[in-house]
Amino acid sequence: MTTNRRFRRVVRIGPVQVATYYDGRGREKHTAACTAPRCGFAADYDSRAAAELAARTHRCAIR
């Protein structure tokens, strides 16, 4: 079953977007996802600081 997420506090750090959402159990989660073509980087974190750190240090693999 798919989850319908409502993202808020969306910011863009380079090619990576960081956003906050509530998971299915009502806990606040933070995600970082790269928007570059063919990159595929996306990860969920428990803290906003961790998601923003991942966004700042992310480097897309050269293909």
PDB file of N, CA, C and O in Angstrom, chain B, residues numbered from 101:
ATOM      1  N   MET B 101       0.838  -1.171   0.000  1.00  0.00           N
ATOM      2  CA  MET B 101       0.000   0.000   0.000  1.00  0.00           C
ATOM      3  C   MET B 101       0.888   1.241   0.000  1.00  0.00           C
ATOM      4  O   MET B 101       1.847   1.324   0.768  1.00  0.00           O
ATOM      5  N   THR B 102       0.574   2.186  -0.845  1.00  0.00           N
ATOM      6  CA  THR B 102       1.377   3.395  -0.934  1.00  0.00           C
ATOM      7  C   THR B 102       0.953   4.401   0.127  1.00  0.00           C
ATOM      8  O   THR B 102      -0.200   4.439   0.555  1.00  0.00           O
ATOM      9  N   THR B 103       1.906   5.200   0.530  1.00  0.00           N
ATOM     10  CA  THR B 103       1.659   6.228   1.526  1.00  0.00           C
ATOM     11  C   THR B 103       1.572   7.575   0.833  1.00  0.00           C
ATOM     12  O   THR B 103       2.423   7.901   0.005  1.00  0.00           O
ATOM     13  N   ASN B 104       0.571   8.349   1.154  1.00  0.00           N
ATOM     14  CA  ASN B 104       0.416   9.682   0.599  1.00  0.00           C
ATOM     15  C   ASN B 104       1.072  10.665   1.563  1.00  0.00           C
ATOM     16  O   ASN B 104       0.500  10.990   2.603  1.00  0.00           O
ATOM     17  N   ARG B 105       2.267  11.139   1.223  1.00  0.00           N
ATOM     18  CA  ARG B 105       3.012  12.016   2.115  1.00  0.00           C
ATOM     19  C   ARG B 105       2.779  13.474   1.759  1.00  0.00           C
ATOM     20  O   ARG B 105       2.730  13.840   0.584  1.00  0.00           O
ATOM     21  N   ARG B 106       2.636  14.300   2.783  1.00  0.00           N
ATOM     22  CA  ARG B 106       2.486  15.735   2.595  1.00  0.00           C
ATOM     23  C   ARG B 106       3.785  16.370   3.110  1.00  0.00           C
ATOM     24  O   ARG B 106       4.008  16.465   4.317  1.00  0.00           O
ATOM     25  N   PHE B 107       4.631  16.801   2.173  1.00  0.00           N
ATOM     26  CA  PHE B 107       5.916  17.380   2.533  1.00  0.00           C
ATOM     27  C   PHE B 107       5.757  18.848   2.893  1.00  0.00           C
ATOM     28  O   PHE B 107       4.962  19.572   2.294  1.00  0.00           O
ATOM     29  N   ARG B 108       6.533  19.270   3.886  1.00  0.00           N
ATOM     30  CA  ARG B 108       6.544  20.674   4.292  1.00  0.00           C
ATOM     31  C   ARG B 108       7.982  21.065   4.578  1.00  0.00           C
ATOM     32  O   ARG B 108       8.854  20.204   4.693  1.00  0.00           O
ATOM     33  N   ARG B 109       8.226  22.347   4.692  1.00  0.00           N
ATOM     34  CA  ARG B 109       9.579  22.874   4.899  1.00  0.00           C
ATOM     35  C   ARG B 109      10.551  22.313   3.876  1.00  0.00           C
ATOM     36  O   ARG B 109      11.604  21.785   4.232  1.00  0.00           O
ATOM     37  N   VAL B 110      10.197  22.429   2.620  1.00  0.00           N
ATOM     38  CA  VAL B 110      11.043  21.925   1.540  1.00  0.00           C
ATOM     39  C   VAL B 110      12.091  22.985   1.199  1.00  0.00           C
ATOM     40  O   VAL B 110      11.758  24.137   0.920  1.00  0.00           O
ATOM     41  N   VAL B 111      13.365  22.576   1.225  1.00  0.00           N
ATOM     42  CA  VAL B 111      14.465  23.457   0.832  1.00  0.00           C
ATOM     43  C   VAL B 111      15.346  22.700  -0.156  1.00  0.00           C
ATOM     44  O   VAL B 111      15.388  21.470  -0.171  1.00  0.00           O
ATOM     45  N   ARG B 112      16.036  23.463  -0.966  1.00  0.00           N
ATOM     46  CA  ARG B 112      16.918  22.857  -1.956  1.00  0.00           C
ATOM     47  C   ARG B 112      18.351  23.244  -1.616  1.00  0.00           C
ATOM     48  O   ARG B 112      18.665  24.426  -1.472  1.00  0.00           O
ATOM     49  N   ILE B 113      19.217  22.241  -1.489  1.00  0.00           N
ATOM     50  CA  ILE B 113      20.638  22.443  -1.228  1.00  0.00           C
ATOM     51  C   ILE B 113      21.380  21.795  -2.384  1.00  0.00           C
ATOM     52  O   ILE B 113      21.558  20.577  -2.413  1.00  0.00           O
ATOM     53  N   GLY B 114      21.810  22.608  -3.333  1.00  0.00           N
ATOM     54  CA  GLY B 114      22.410  22.073  -4.557  1.00  0.00           C
ATOM     55  C   GLY B 114      21.341  21.302  -5.319  1.00  0.00           C
ATOM     56  O   GLY B 114      20.231  21.805  -5.496  1.00  0.00           O
ATOM     57  N   PRO B 115      21.655  20.089  -5.773  1.00  0.00           N
ATOM     58  CA  PRO B 115      20.651  19.296  -6.478  1.00  0.00           C
ATOM     59  C   PRO B 115      19.743  18.495  -5.540  1.00  0.00           C
ATOM     60  O   PRO B 115      18.839  17.800  -6.004  1.00  0.00           O
ATOM     61  N   VAL B 116      19.973  18.587  -4.239  1.00  0.00           N
ATOM     62  CA  VAL B 116      19.242  17.768  -3.262  1.00  0.00           C
ATOM     63  C   VAL B 116      18.124  18.587  -2.608  1.00  0.00           C
ATOM     64  O   VAL B 116      18.337  19.726  -2.192  1.00  0.00           O
ATOM     65  N   GLN B 117      16.944  17.995  -2.527  1.00  0.00           N
ATOM     66  CA  GLN B 117      15.830  18.614  -1.824  1.00  0.00           C
ATOM     67  C   GLN B 117      15.680  17.943  -0.466  1.00  0.00           C
ATOM     68  O   GLN B 117      15.731  16.718  -0.359  1.00  0.00           O
ATOM     69  N   VAL B 118      15.494  18.761   0.577  1.00  0.00           N
ATOM     70  CA  VAL B 118      15.286  18.279   1.938  1.00  0.00           C
ATOM     71  C   VAL B 118      13.881  18.692   2.350  1.00  0.00           C
ATOM     72  O   VAL B 118      13.487  19.842   2.159  1.00  0.00           O
ATOM     73  N   ALA B 119      13.117  17.748   2.920  1.00  0.00           N
ATOM     74  CA  ALA B 119      11.742  18.042   3.317  1.00  0.00           C
ATOM     75  C   ALA B 119      11.400  17.300   4.600  1.00  0.00           C
ATOM     76  O   ALA B 119      12.047  16.317   4.961  1.00  0.00           O
ATOM     77  N   THR B 120      10.368  17.791   5.281  1.00  0.00           N
ATOM     78  CA  THR B 120       9.870  17.190   6.515  1.00  0.00           C
ATOM     79  C   THR B 120       8.469  16.647   6.266  1.00  0.00           C
ATOM     80  O   THR B 120       7.682  17.255   5.541  1.00  0.00           O
ATOM     81  N   TYR B 121       8.160  15.497   6.871  1.00  0.00           N
ATOM     82  CA  TYR B 121       6.835  14.888   6.731  1.00  0.00           C
ATOM     83  C   TYR B 121       6.549  14.036   7.953  1.00  0.00           C
ATOM     84  O   TYR B 121       7.448  13.758   8.747  1.00  0.00           O
ATOM     85  N   TYR B 122       5.300  13.621   8.106  1.00  0.00           N
ATOM     86  CA  TYR B 122       4.911  12.694   9.169  1.00  0.00           C
ATOM     87  C   TYR B 122       4.739  11.311   8.555  1.00  0.00           C
ATOM     88  O   TYR B 122       4.071  11.162   7.532  1.00  0.00           O
ATOM     89  N   ASP B 123       5.346  10.291   9.183  1.00  0.00           N
ATOM     90  CA  ASP B 123       5.190   8.937   8.666  1.00  0.00           C
ATOM     91  C   ASP B 123       3.821   8.373   9.051  1.00  0.00           C
ATOM     92  O   ASP B 123       3.012   9.084   9.648  1.00  0.00           O
ATOM     93  N   GLY B 124       3.553   7.131   8.726  1.00  0.00           N
ATOM     94  CA  GLY B 124       2.262   6.514   8.976  1.00  0.00           C
ATOM     95  C   GLY B 124       1.896   6.399  10.440  1.00  0.00           C
ATOM     96  O   GLY B 124       0.725   6.220  10.774  1.00  0.00           O
ATOM     97  N   ARG B 125       2.890   6.501  11.324  1.00  0.00           N
ATOM     98  CA  ARG B 125       2.640   6.395  12.763  1.00  0.00           C
ATOM     99  C   ARG B 125       2.617   7.748  13.460  1.00  0.00           C
ATOM    100  O   ARG B 125       2.580   7.816  14.689  1.00  0.00           O
ATOM    101  N   GLY B 126       2.639   8.826  12.676  1.00  0.00           N
ATOM    102  CA  GLY B 126       2.564  10.158  13.244  1.00  0.00           C
ATOM    103  C   GLY B 126       3.880  10.741  13.718  1.00  0.00           C
ATOM    104  O   GLY B 126       3.895  11.803  14.340  1.00  0.00           O
ATOM    105  N   ARG B 127       4.990  10.065  13.436  1.00  0.00           N
ATOM    106  CA  ARG B 127       6.303  10.580  13.828  1.00  0.00           C
ATOM    107  C   ARG B 127       6.834  11.511  12.744  1.00  0.00           C
ATOM    108  O   ARG B 127       6.617  11.290  11.553  1.00  0.00           O
ATOM    109  N   GLU B 128       7.530  12.548  13.177  1.00  0.00           N
ATOM    110  CA  GLU B 128       8.112  13.485  12.224  1.00  0.00           C
ATOM    111  C   GLU B 128       9.385  12.880  11.640  1.00  0.00           C
ATOM    112  O   GLU B 128      10.264  12.444  12.384  1.00  0.00           O
ATOM    113  N   LYS B 129       9.485  12.854  10.320  1.00  0.00           N
ATOM    114  CA  LYS B 129      10.656  12.324   9.621  1.00  0.00           C
ATOM    115  C   LYS B 129      11.158  13.379   8.655  1.00  0.00           C
ATOM    116  O   LYS B 129      10.438  14.319   8.318  1.00  0.00           O
ATOM    117  N   HIS B 130      12.391  13.221   8.214  1.00  0.00           N
ATOM    118  CA  HIS B 130      13.015  14.160   7.288  1.00  0.00           C
ATOM    119  C   HIS B 130      13.648  13.348   6.166  1.00  0.00           C
ATOM    120  O   HIS B 130      14.224  12.286   6.402  1.00  0.00           O
ATOM    121  N   THR B 131      13.537  13.850   4.965  1.00  0.00           N
ATOM    122  CA  THR B 131      14.064  13.121   3.819  1.00  0.00           C
ATOM    123  C   THR B 131      14.959  14.024   2.993  1.00  0.00           C
ATOM    124  O   THR B 131      14.763  15.238   2.934  1.00  0.00           O
ATOM    125  N   ALA B 132      15.947  13.409   2.357  1.00  0.00           N
ATOM    126  CA  ALA B 132      16.829  14.103   1.428  1.00  0.00           C
ATOM    127  C   ALA B 132      16.825  13.296   0.140  1.00  0.00           C
ATOM    128  O   ALA B 132      17.062  12.088   0.166  1.00  0.00           O
ATOM    129  N   ALA B 133      16.557  13.954  -0.992  1.00  0.00           N
ATOM    130  CA  ALA B 133      16.481  13.262  -2.282  1.00  0.00           C
ATOM    131  C   ALA B 133      17.149  14.116  -3.349  1.00  0.00           C
ATOM    132  O   ALA B 133      16.893  15.315  -3.455  1.00  0.00           O
ATOM    133  N   CYS B 134      18.011  13.478  -4.140  1.00  0.00           N
ATOM    134  CA  CYS B 134      18.711  14.176  -5.215  1.00  0.00           C
ATOM    135  C   CYS B 134      17.807  14.233  -6.447  1.00  0.00           C
ATOM    136  O   CYS B 134      17.167  13.244  -6.802  1.00  0.00           O
ATOM    137  N   THR B 135      17.762  15.395  -7.091  1.00  0.00           N
ATOM    138  CA  THR B 135      16.903  15.586  -8.251  1.00  0.00           C
ATOM    139  C   THR B 135      17.676  15.498  -9.564  1.00  0.00           C
ATOM    140  O   THR B 135      17.103  15.722 -10.630  1.00  0.00           O
ATOM    141  N   ALA B 136      18.957  15.179  -9.505  1.00  0.00           N
ATOM    142  CA  ALA B 136      19.759  15.060 -10.726  1.00  0.00           C
ATOM    143  C   ALA B 136      19.343  13.810 -11.512  1.00  0.00           C
ATOM    144  O   ALA B 136      18.982  12.793 -10.918  1.00  0.00           O
ATOM    145  N   PRO B 137      19.393  13.886 -12.832  1.00  0.00           N
ATOM    146  CA  PRO B 137      19.007  12.719 -13.641  1.00  0.00           C
ATOM    147  C   PRO B 137      19.913  11.516 -13.366  1.00  0.00           C
ATOM    148  O   PRO B 137      21.132  11.659 -13.272  1.00  0.00           O
ATOM    149  N   ARG B 138      19.324  10.358 -13.240  1.00  0.00           N
ATOM    150  CA  ARG B 138      19.999   9.071 -13.038  1.00  0.00           C
ATOM    151  C   ARG B 138      20.808   8.979 -11.754  1.00  0.00           C
ATOM    152  O   ARG B 138      21.670   8.106 -11.649  1.00  0.00           O
ATOM    153  N   CYS B 139      20.569   9.837 -10.778  1.00  0.00           N
ATOM    154  CA  CYS B 139      21.323   9.767  -9.524  1.00  0.00           C
ATOM    155  C   CYS B 139      20.724   8.719  -8.604  1.00  0.00           C
ATOM    156  O   CYS B 139      21.409   7.765  -8.234  1.00  0.00           O
ATOM    157  N   GLY B 140      19.460   8.871  -8.225  1.00  0.00           N
ATOM    158  CA  GLY B 140      18.795   7.874  -7.402  1.00  0.00           C
ATOM    159  C   GLY B 140      19.042   7.971  -5.907  1.00  0.00           C
ATOM    160  O   GLY B 140      18.621   7.079  -5.171  1.00  0.00           O
ATOM    161  N   PHE B 141      19.708   9.016  -5.425  1.00  0.00           N
ATOM    162  CA  PHE B 141      19.955   9.151  -3.990  1.00  0.00           C
ATOM    163  C   PHE B 141      18.700   9.642  -3.282  1.00  0.00           C
ATOM    164  O   PHE B 141      18.132  10.669  -3.655  1.00  0.00           O
ATOM    165  N   ALA B 142      18.274   8.919  -2.275  1.00  0.00           N
ATOM    166  CA  ALA B 142      17.169   9.335  -1.412  1.00  0.00           C
ATOM    167  C   ALA B 142      17.314   8.596  -0.089  1.00  0.00           C
ATOM    168  O   ALA B 142      17.595   7.398  -0.065  1.00  0.00           O
ATOM    169  N   ALA B 143      17.118   9.325   1.022  1.00  0.00           N
ATOM    170  CA  ALA B 143      17.245   8.711   2.341  1.00  0.00           C
ATOM    171  C   ALA B 143      16.353   9.431   3.340  1.00  0.00           C
ATOM    172  O   ALA B 143      16.106  10.631   3.218  1.00  0.00           O
ATOM    173  N   ASP B 144      15.871   8.681   4.334  1.00  0.00           N
ATOM    174  CA  ASP B 144      15.047   9.232   5.405  1.00  0.00           C
ATOM    175  C   ASP B 144      15.876   9.306   6.684  1.00  0.00           C
ATOM    176  O   ASP B 144      16.702   8.436   6.958  1.00  0.00           O
ATOM    177  N   TYR B 145      15.636  10.363   7.461  1.00  0.00           N
ATOM    178  CA  TYR B 145      16.379  10.592   8.695  1.00  0.00           C
ATOM    179  C   TYR B 145      15.425  10.975   9.809  1.00  0.00           C
ATOM    180  O   TYR B 145      14.308  11.427   9.557  1.00  0.00           O
ATOM    181  N   ASP B 146      15.874  10.790  11.051  1.00  0.00           N
ATOM    182  CA  ASP B 146      15.070  11.155  12.208  1.00  0.00           C
ATOM    183  C   ASP B 146      15.233  12.624  12.578  1.00  0.00           C
ATOM    184  O   ASP B 146      14.355  13.190  13.229  1.00  0.00           O
ATOM    185  N   SER B 147      16.343  13.257  12.176  1.00  0.00           N
ATOM    186  CA  SER B 147      16.551  14.662  12.515  1.00  0.00           C
ATOM    187  C   SER B 147      16.767  15.486  11.249  1.00  0.00           C
ATOM    188  O   SER B 147      17.303  14.998  10.254  1.00  0.00           O
ATOM    189  N   ARG B 148      16.348  16.715  11.308  1.00  0.00           N
ATOM    190  CA  ARG B 148      16.492  17.645  10.178  1.00  0.00           C
ATOM    191  C   ARG B 148      17.972  17.926   9.916  1.00  0.00           C
ATOM    192  O   ARG B 148      18.386  18.058   8.764  1.00  0.00           O
ATOM    193  N   ALA B 149      18.763  18.018  10.977  1.00  0.00           N
ATOM    194  CA  ALA B 149      20.187  18.299  10.827  1.00  0.00           C
ATOM    195  C   ALA B 149      20.892  17.190  10.050  1.00  0.00           C
ATOM    196  O   ALA B 149      21.765  17.469   9.227  1.00  0.00           O
ATOM    197  N   ALA B 150      20.524  15.949  10.302  1.00  0.00           N
ATOM    198  CA  ALA B 150      21.138  14.835   9.588  1.00  0.00           C
ATOM    199  C   ALA B 150      20.776  14.861   8.106  1.00  0.00           C
ATOM    200  O   ALA B 150      21.622  14.580   7.258  1.00  0.00           O
ATOM    201  N   ALA B 151      19.534  15.193   7.790  1.00  0.00           N
ATOM    202  CA  ALA B 151      19.107  15.274   6.393  1.00  0.00           C
ATOM    203  C   ALA B 151      19.825  16.408   5.669  1.00  0.00           C
ATOM    204  O   ALA B 151      20.236  16.244   4.520  1.00  0.00           O
ATOM    205  N   GLU B 152      19.978  17.547   6.323  1.00  0.00           N
ATOM    206  CA  GLU B 152      20.671  18.664   5.698  1.00  0.00           C
ATOM    207  C   GLU B 152      22.159  18.389   5.550  1.00  0.00           C
ATOM    208  O   GLU B 152      22.765  18.823   4.570  1.00  0.00           O
ATOM    209  N   LEU B 153      22.762  17.684   6.490  1.00  0.00           N
ATOM    210  CA  LEU B 153      24.165  17.304   6.369  1.00  0.00           C
ATOM    211  C   LEU B 153      24.362  16.352   5.191  1.00  0.00           C
ATOM    212  O   LEU B 153      25.325  16.489   4.437  1.00  0.00           O
ATOM    213  N   ALA B 154      23.462  15.398   5.031  1.00  0.00           N
ATOM    214  CA  ALA B 154      23.538  14.484   3.897  1.00  0.00           C
ATOM    215  C   ALA B 154      23.401  15.239   2.578  1.00  0.00           C
ATOM    216  O   ALA B 154      24.071  14.906   1.600  1.00  0.00           O
ATOM    217  N   ALA B 155      22.544  16.246   2.546  1.00  0.00           N
ATOM    218  CA  ALA B 155      22.360  17.036   1.334  1.00  0.00           C
ATOM    219  C   ALA B 155      23.610  17.841   1.011  1.00  0.00           C
ATOM    220  O   ALA B 155      23.991  17.955  -0.153  1.00  0.00           O
ATOM    221  N   ARG B 156      24.246  18.396   2.028  1.00  0.00           N
ATOM    222  CA  ARG B 156      25.439  19.211   1.793  1.00  0.00           C
ATOM    223  C   ARG B 156      26.635  18.370   1.354  1.00  0.00           C
ATOM    224  O   ARG B 156      27.466  18.845   0.581  1.00  0.00           O
ATOM    225  N   THR B 157      26.736  17.148   1.826  1.00  0.00           N
ATOM    226  CA  THR B 157      27.900  16.316   1.518  1.00  0.00           C
ATOM    227  C   THR B 157      27.658  15.359   0.362  1.00  0.00           C
ATOM    228  O   THR B 157      28.572  14.625  -0.013  1.00  0.00           O
ATOM    229  N   HIS B 158      26.466  15.339  -0.215  1.00  0.00           N
ATOM    230  CA  HIS B 158      26.154  14.413  -1.310  1.00  0.00           C
ATOM    231  C   HIS B 158      26.903  14.800  -2.575  1.00  0.00           C
ATOM    232  O   HIS B 158      26.959  15.972  -2.950  1.00  0.00           O
ATOM    233  N   ARG B 159      27.475  13.801  -3.222  1.00  0.00           N
ATOM    234  CA  ARG B 159      28.128  13.985  -4.514  1.00  0.00           C
ATOM    235  C   ARG B 159      27.557  12.927  -5.451  1.00  0.00           C
ATOM    236  O   ARG B 159      27.607  11.733  -5.159  1.00  0.00           O
ATOM    237  N   CYS B 160      27.024  13.371  -6.560  1.00  0.00           N
ATOM    238  CA  CYS B 160      26.457  12.424  -7.541  1.00  0.00           C
ATOM    239  C   CYS B 160      27.589  11.635  -8.193  1.00  0.00           C
ATOM    240  O   CYS B 160      28.641  12.188  -8.512  1.00  0.00           O
ATOM    241  N   ALA B 161      27.365  10.362  -8.381  1.00  0.00           N
ATOM    242  CA  ALA B 161      28.346   9.516  -9.038  1.00  0.00           C
ATOM    243  C   ALA B 161      28.432   9.872 -10.526  1.00  0.00           C
ATOM    244  O   ALA B 161      27.405  10.041 -11.183  1.00  0.00           O
ATOM    245  N   ILE B 162      29.633   9.983 -11.046  1.00  0.00           N
ATOM    246  CA  ILE B 162      29.822  10.282 -12.461  1.00  0.00           C
ATOM    247  C   ILE B 162      29.672   8.993 -13.242  1.00  0.00           C
ATOM    248  O   ILE B 162      30.364   8.010 -12.979  1.00  0.00           O
ATOM    249  N   ARG B 163      28.753   9.004 -14.214  1.00  0.00           N
ATOM    250  CA  ARG B 163      28.500   7.784 -14.981  1.00  0.00           C
ATOM    251  C   ARG B 163      28.899   7.966 -16.413  1.00  0.00           C
ATOM    252  O   ARG B 163      28.759   7.042 -17.215  1.00  0.00           O
TER     253      ARG B 163
END
